[in-house]
């Protein structure tokens, strides 16, 4: 059995990697602390770590904020009024579950809120109840008897609790639900709306004034129709005169990607319709753009090091991902940095990566009959590595096209002078990794017409530049081409130039797909 680099998988599960985001925390703290900033649009691409950041931020500030979080992915019902009633019910459940002691319910309020209090006391999530209702009726506006049947069946499971409640209180639950069903709409339930406002105020004591925050999370997960339905509901329940949020929340935070919302808006209403005039109702100052790319890049080595790195002992030198100074790591790091900067790679994709594997398949080229091992070629490793981060090769192609647009020959991957001639020392190995699939297969795979003492050249297929290379011998006595100069003309003494290494990387990838090497 091959010797493997030790796995850190168990360590990672027990101690999840946290990305230090000091300046973002300071920026958001200043943003939310501004008194007049009552509505906040918290924007970042899907998978960027928005929810994790907000959870950590507010968990560390429980002495300052009372936080209620809604997950609108569960509000996929057909009517705006129904959604609003579910929102009220969800807020009640959250309040009674998280802040029951602070609220100190009075007897006269207990009967109306009994269902919510039950779930709070017994730590039962609100979501299964709503799902039971929706499953039974298909929509909240269906006949009351279907909803009541679902609820009664649900309560039968809690025999211990059933003995504690009084018959008249159980009857009041039915009255409440029938009222909810027979008179749908926001006006009929103003008593509940007012009660929510009262309960929110009650969470604040004379000695400890906290701000109440409502977070509308996971908007990214909704279909466009449901996104705008939810936005419209909160737009309709905002007092534009007093600038007071519905229910009296001090802050409401909408969590989404504003760029996606803009695209949805253009698709729904037309490209010529003013998006700014629509979206600015949902923030008081300006959208807060959550960008953790800088910190993600700083933590990249720690993240990759935490993965299972499945490399045979005889290939550790060639594919040493635990050495940040190795060529293969620096090239992979450069590609990932650029993907992060281009917003094409997020934290979730990196965290979800289970392992880093060396490709072990065999392939043949169209012009030679010799079987080759993919293990020998760093280019194939890089492509397979990218494939492990994205759903399929079509996605990899899209990402590589983005990289060609992002390429800069003055790029310094860590923003310091730690590497001399940084870009040259990184794009040279990447171009070298591409060469075996650009050079004549007879030369590269059959070993004809080549020598480690000679230099060779090939015209770059994505430009008119000339690639000069020679061969070096590895420990397994295999010979590999290595780029040593790029020139404008065929003469090696001619002017030295650069090429877009990512463009050549993309070209090589597409060629290998056509040749059946990558599949």
Coordinates of C-alpha atoms in Angstrom, one line a residue, residues 15-321:
X15 CA -11.9 22.4 14.6
X16 CA -13.5 24.1 11.6
X17 CA -11.2 26.6 9.9
X18 CA -12.1 30.2 10.7
X19 CA -11.1 33.0 8.4
X20 CA -9.9 36.1 10.3
X21 CA -11.8 39.0 8.9
X22 CA -10.8 41.9 11.2
X23 CA -11.3 44.8 8.8
X24 CA -14.6 43.5 7.5
X25 CA -15.9 43.1 11.1
X26 CA -14.9 46.7 11.8
X27 CA -16.5 48.0 8.6
X28 CA -19.8 46.1 9.2
X29 CA -19.8 47.2 12.9
X30 CA -19.6 50.8 11.8
X31 CA -22.2 50.3 9.1
X32 CA -24.8 48.7 11.4
X33 CA -23.9 51.0 14.4
X34 CA -25.1 54.1 12.5
X35 CA -28.4 55.1 14.1
X36 CA -30.2 56.0 10.9
X37 CA -29.2 52.8 9.1
X38 CA -32.4 50.9 9.7
X39 CA -32.5 48.7 6.6
X40 CA -29.4 47.0 5.4
X41 CA -28.8 45.0 2.2
X42 CA -25.9 42.6 2.9
X43 CA -24.6 41.6 -0.4
X44 CA -22.1 38.9 -1.5
X45 CA -22.1 36.1 -4.1
X46 CA -23.7 32.8 -3.2
X47 CA -21.4 30.6 -1.1
X48 CA -19.2 33.5 0.0
X49 CA -19.8 32.9 3.7
X50 CA -22.5 35.6 4.4
X51 CA -24.5 33.6 6.9
X52 CA -21.5 32.3 8.7
X53 CA -20.1 35.9 9.1
X54 CA -23.5 37.2 10.4
X55 CA -23.9 34.3 12.8
X56 CA -20.4 34.9 14.2
X57 CA -20.9 38.7 14.3
X58 CA -24.1 38.6 16.3
X59 CA -23.1 35.7 18.5
X60 CA -20.3 37.8 19.8
X61 CA -22.6 40.7 20.4
X62 CA -25.5 39.1 22.3
X63 CA -25.3 41.9 24.9
X64 CA -26.1 44.5 22.2
X65 CA -28.6 42.9 19.8
X66 CA -31.7 40.8 19.9
X67 CA -31.6 38.8 16.7
X68 CA -34.5 37.1 14.9
X69 CA -33.6 35.2 11.8
X70 CA -36.1 34.1 9.0
X71 CA -35.4 31.5 6.3
X72 CA -37.8 32.5 3.5
X73 CA -36.9 29.3 1.5
X74 CA -39.8 27.8 3.5
X75 CA -42.3 30.5 2.4
X76 CA -43.1 29.1 -1.0
X77 CA -46.8 29.6 -0.8
X78 CA -48.8 31.3 -3.5
X79 CA -50.2 34.4 -1.8
X80 CA -48.4 37.5 -0.4
X81 CA -50.8 37.7 2.5
X82 CA -50.2 34.0 3.4
X83 CA -46.4 34.6 3.4
X84 CA -46.9 37.6 5.7
X85 CA -48.9 35.5 8.1
X86 CA -46.2 32.8 8.1
X87 CA -43.5 35.5 8.7
X88 CA -45.5 36.7 11.8
X89 CA -45.8 33.1 13.0
X90 CA -42.1 32.5 12.5
X91 CA -41.2 35.7 14.4
X92 CA -43.4 34.7 17.3
X93 CA -41.8 31.2 17.5
X94 CA -38.3 32.7 17.4
X95 CA -39.1 35.2 20.1
X96 CA -40.7 32.6 22.4
X97 CA -37.9 30.0 21.8
X98 CA -35.0 32.4 22.2
X99 CA -36.2 35.1 24.5
X100 CA -39.0 33.4 26.6
X101 CA -37.5 34.6 29.9
X102 CA -37.2 38.2 28.8
X103 CA -40.7 38.3 27.4
X104 CA -42.5 36.9 30.5
X105 CA -45.8 36.2 28.9
X106 CA -49.0 37.2 30.7
X107 CA -51.9 34.8 31.1
X108 CA -54.2 36.8 28.7
X109 CA -51.6 36.5 25.9
X110 CA -50.8 32.8 26.4
X111 CA -53.9 31.4 24.7
X112 CA -53.3 33.3 21.4
X113 CA -49.7 32.3 21.3
X114 CA -50.0 28.8 22.7
X115 CA -48.8 27.0 19.6
X116 CA -45.6 29.1 19.4
X117 CA -44.9 28.7 23.1
X118 CA -45.2 25.0 22.9
X119 CA -42.6 24.7 20.3
X120 CA -40.3 27.2 22.1
X121 CA -40.6 25.3 25.4
X122 CA -39.9 21.9 23.9
X123 CA -37.2 23.1 21.5
X124 CA -39.2 22.0 18.4
X125 CA -38.5 23.9 15.2
X126 CA -41.2 25.9 13.6
X127 CA -40.4 24.6 10.1
X128 CA -41.9 21.0 10.5
X129 CA -45.2 22.5 11.6
X130 CA -45.4 24.8 8.6
X131 CA -44.4 21.9 6.3
X132 CA -47.1 19.8 7.8
X133 CA -49.7 22.5 7.2
X134 CA -48.5 23.0 3.6
X135 CA -48.4 19.3 2.9
X136 CA -52.0 18.9 4.2
X137 CA -53.4 21.9 2.4
X138 CA -51.1 22.8 -0.4
X139 CA -51.6 26.4 0.6
X140 CA -52.5 28.2 3.8
X141 CA -55.7 29.5 2.2
X142 CA -57.2 26.0 1.9
X143 CA -60.2 24.9 4.1
X144 CA -59.6 25.2 7.8
X145 CA -60.4 21.6 8.5
X146 CA -57.4 20.4 6.6
X147 CA -55.1 22.6 8.6
X148 CA -56.7 21.7 11.9
X149 CA -56.4 18.0 11.1
X150 CA -52.7 18.5 10.5
X151 CA -52.2 20.4 13.7
X152 CA -54.3 18.1 15.8
X153 CA -52.3 15.1 14.5
X154 CA -49.1 17.0 15.3
X155 CA -50.2 17.7 18.9
X156 CA -51.2 14.1 19.6
X157 CA -47.5 13.2 19.7
X158 CA -47.1 15.4 22.8
X159 CA -49.1 13.6 25.4
X160 CA -47.2 15.0 28.3
X161 CA -48.0 18.5 27.2
X162 CA -51.6 17.8 26.3
X163 CA -52.3 16.9 30.0
X164 CA -51.0 20.3 31.1
X165 CA -53.2 22.5 28.8
X166 CA -56.8 23.4 29.5
X167 CA -59.7 22.6 27.2
X168 CA -60.6 26.2 26.7
X169 CA -57.1 27.1 25.7
X170 CA -57.0 24.2 23.2
X171 CA -60.3 25.5 21.8
X172 CA -58.8 29.0 21.4
X173 CA -56.1 27.5 19.2
X174 CA -58.8 26.3 16.8
X175 CA -60.5 29.7 16.9
X176 CA -57.2 31.4 16.2
X177 CA -56.5 29.1 13.2
X178 CA -60.1 29.4 11.8
X179 CA -59.7 33.2 12.0
X180 CA -56.4 32.9 10.3
X181 CA -57.9 30.8 7.5
X182 CA -61.3 32.5 7.0
X183 CA -60.1 36.1 7.1
X184 CA -56.8 36.0 5.3
X185 CA -54.9 39.2 5.0
X186 CA -52.7 41.5 7.0
X187 CA -55.4 43.8 8.5
X188 CA -57.4 41.1 10.3
X189 CA -54.3 40.0 12.3
X190 CA -53.2 43.4 13.5
X191 CA -53.5 42.2 17.1
X192 CA -50.7 39.7 16.4
X193 CA -48.6 42.3 14.7
X194 CA -49.0 44.7 17.6
X195 CA -48.3 41.9 20.0
X196 CA -45.0 41.2 18.2
X197 CA -44.0 44.8 18.6
X198 CA -44.9 44.7 22.3
X199 CA -42.9 41.5 22.8
X200 CA -39.9 43.1 21.0
X201 CA -40.0 46.1 23.3
X202 CA -40.3 43.7 26.3
X203 CA -36.9 42.1 25.4
X204 CA -35.4 45.5 26.3
X205 CA -34.9 46.3 30.0
X206 CA -34.3 49.6 31.6
X207 CA -30.8 48.6 32.5
X208 CA -29.9 46.9 29.2
X209 CA -31.2 48.5 26.1
X210 CA -30.6 46.2 23.1
X211 CA -31.4 46.8 19.4
X212 CA -33.7 44.3 17.7
X213 CA -32.5 42.9 14.4
X214 CA -34.5 40.9 11.9
X215 CA -32.4 39.0 9.4
X216 CA -34.0 37.8 6.1
X217 CA -31.4 35.1 5.2
X218 CA -30.9 32.8 2.2
X219 CA -32.6 35.0 -0.4
X220 CA -30.0 33.4 -2.8
X221 CA -31.8 30.1 -2.6
X222 CA -35.2 31.4 -3.8
X223 CA -36.6 31.5 -7.2
X224 CA -36.9 35.0 -8.7
X225 CA -40.7 35.0 -8.3
X226 CA -40.3 34.4 -4.6
X227 CA -37.5 36.9 -4.1
X228 CA -39.6 39.7 -5.4
X229 CA -42.7 38.5 -3.6
X230 CA -40.7 38.7 -0.3
X231 CA -39.3 42.1 -1.2
X232 CA -42.7 43.5 -2.1
X233 CA -44.1 42.2 1.2
X234 CA -41.5 44.2 3.2
X235 CA -41.9 47.2 1.0
X236 CA -45.7 47.2 1.7
X237 CA -45.1 46.9 5.4
X238 CA -42.6 49.8 5.9
X239 CA -43.8 53.2 7.1
X240 CA -42.2 55.7 4.6
X241 CA -43.3 58.7 6.8
X242 CA -41.8 57.6 10.1
X243 CA -39.2 55.3 8.4
X244 CA -40.1 52.7 11.0
X245 CA -39.7 49.0 10.1
X246 CA -42.6 46.7 10.4
X247 CA -43.1 45.2 13.9
X248 CA -40.8 47.9 15.2
X249 CA -37.5 46.2 14.5
X250 CA -34.6 48.6 14.9
X251 CA -32.7 47.0 12.0
X252 CA -33.8 44.7 9.1
X253 CA -31.0 43.0 7.2
X254 CA -31.7 41.5 3.7
X255 CA -29.0 38.9 2.8
X256 CA -28.5 38.3 -0.9
X257 CA -26.3 39.0 -3.9
X258 CA -27.4 42.4 -5.3
X259 CA -25.9 41.5 -8.7
X260 CA -28.2 38.5 -9.0
X261 CA -31.2 40.5 -7.9
X262 CA -30.3 43.1 -10.6
X263 CA -30.3 40.3 -13.2
X264 CA -33.6 38.9 -11.9
X265 CA -35.1 42.4 -12.0
X266 CA -34.0 43.0 -15.6
X267 CA -35.4 39.6 -16.7
X268 CA -38.7 40.2 -14.9
X269 CA -39.4 43.9 -15.6
X270 CA -37.2 44.6 -18.6
X271 CA -33.6 46.0 -19.0
X272 CA -34.9 49.6 -19.3
X273 CA -36.7 49.7 -15.9
X274 CA -34.9 51.6 -13.2
X275 CA -33.5 49.0 -10.8
X276 CA -32.0 51.6 -8.4
X277 CA -35.4 53.1 -7.8
X278 CA -36.7 49.7 -6.8
X279 CA -33.9 48.3 -4.7
X280 CA -33.1 51.5 -2.7
X281 CA -36.2 51.0 -0.6
X282 CA -34.4 48.1 1.0
X283 CA -31.4 49.9 2.4
X284 CA -31.0 53.2 4.3
X285 CA -27.5 54.2 3.3
X286 CA -25.9 51.9 0.7
X287 CA -25.6 48.1 0.2
X288 CA -22.9 46.6 2.4
X289 CA -20.7 44.6 0.0
X290 CA -19.2 41.6 1.9
X291 CA -15.9 40.8 0.3
X292 CA -13.7 38.3 2.2
X293 CA -11.5 37.5 -0.8
X294 CA -8.4 39.0 0.8
X295 CA -8.8 36.9 3.9
X296 CA -9.7 33.8 2.0
X297 CA -6.5 34.1 0.0
X298 CA -4.5 34.6 3.2
X299 CA -6.1 31.4 4.6
X300 CA -5.8 29.4 1.4
X301 CA -2.8 27.3 2.3
X302 CA -4.3 26.4 5.7
X303 CA -7.5 25.3 4.0
X304 CA -5.7 23.1 1.4
X305 CA -3.3 21.7 4.0
X306 CA -6.4 20.5 6.0
X307 CA -7.6 18.3 3.1
X308 CA -6.7 14.6 2.6
X309 CA -3.8 14.8 0.3
X310 CA -3.6 11.4 -1.3
X311 CA -0.1 11.4 -2.9
X312 CA 2.1 8.2 -3.1
X313 CA 5.4 8.6 -1.4
X314 CA 7.4 8.5 -4.7
X315 CA 5.4 11.5 -6.1
X316 CA 5.6 13.7 -3.0
X317 CA 8.4 15.8 -4.5
X318 CA 6.6 16.3 -7.7
X319 CA 3.2 17.1 -6.1
X320 CA 4.1 18.6 -2.7
X321 CA 1.0 20.5 -1.7

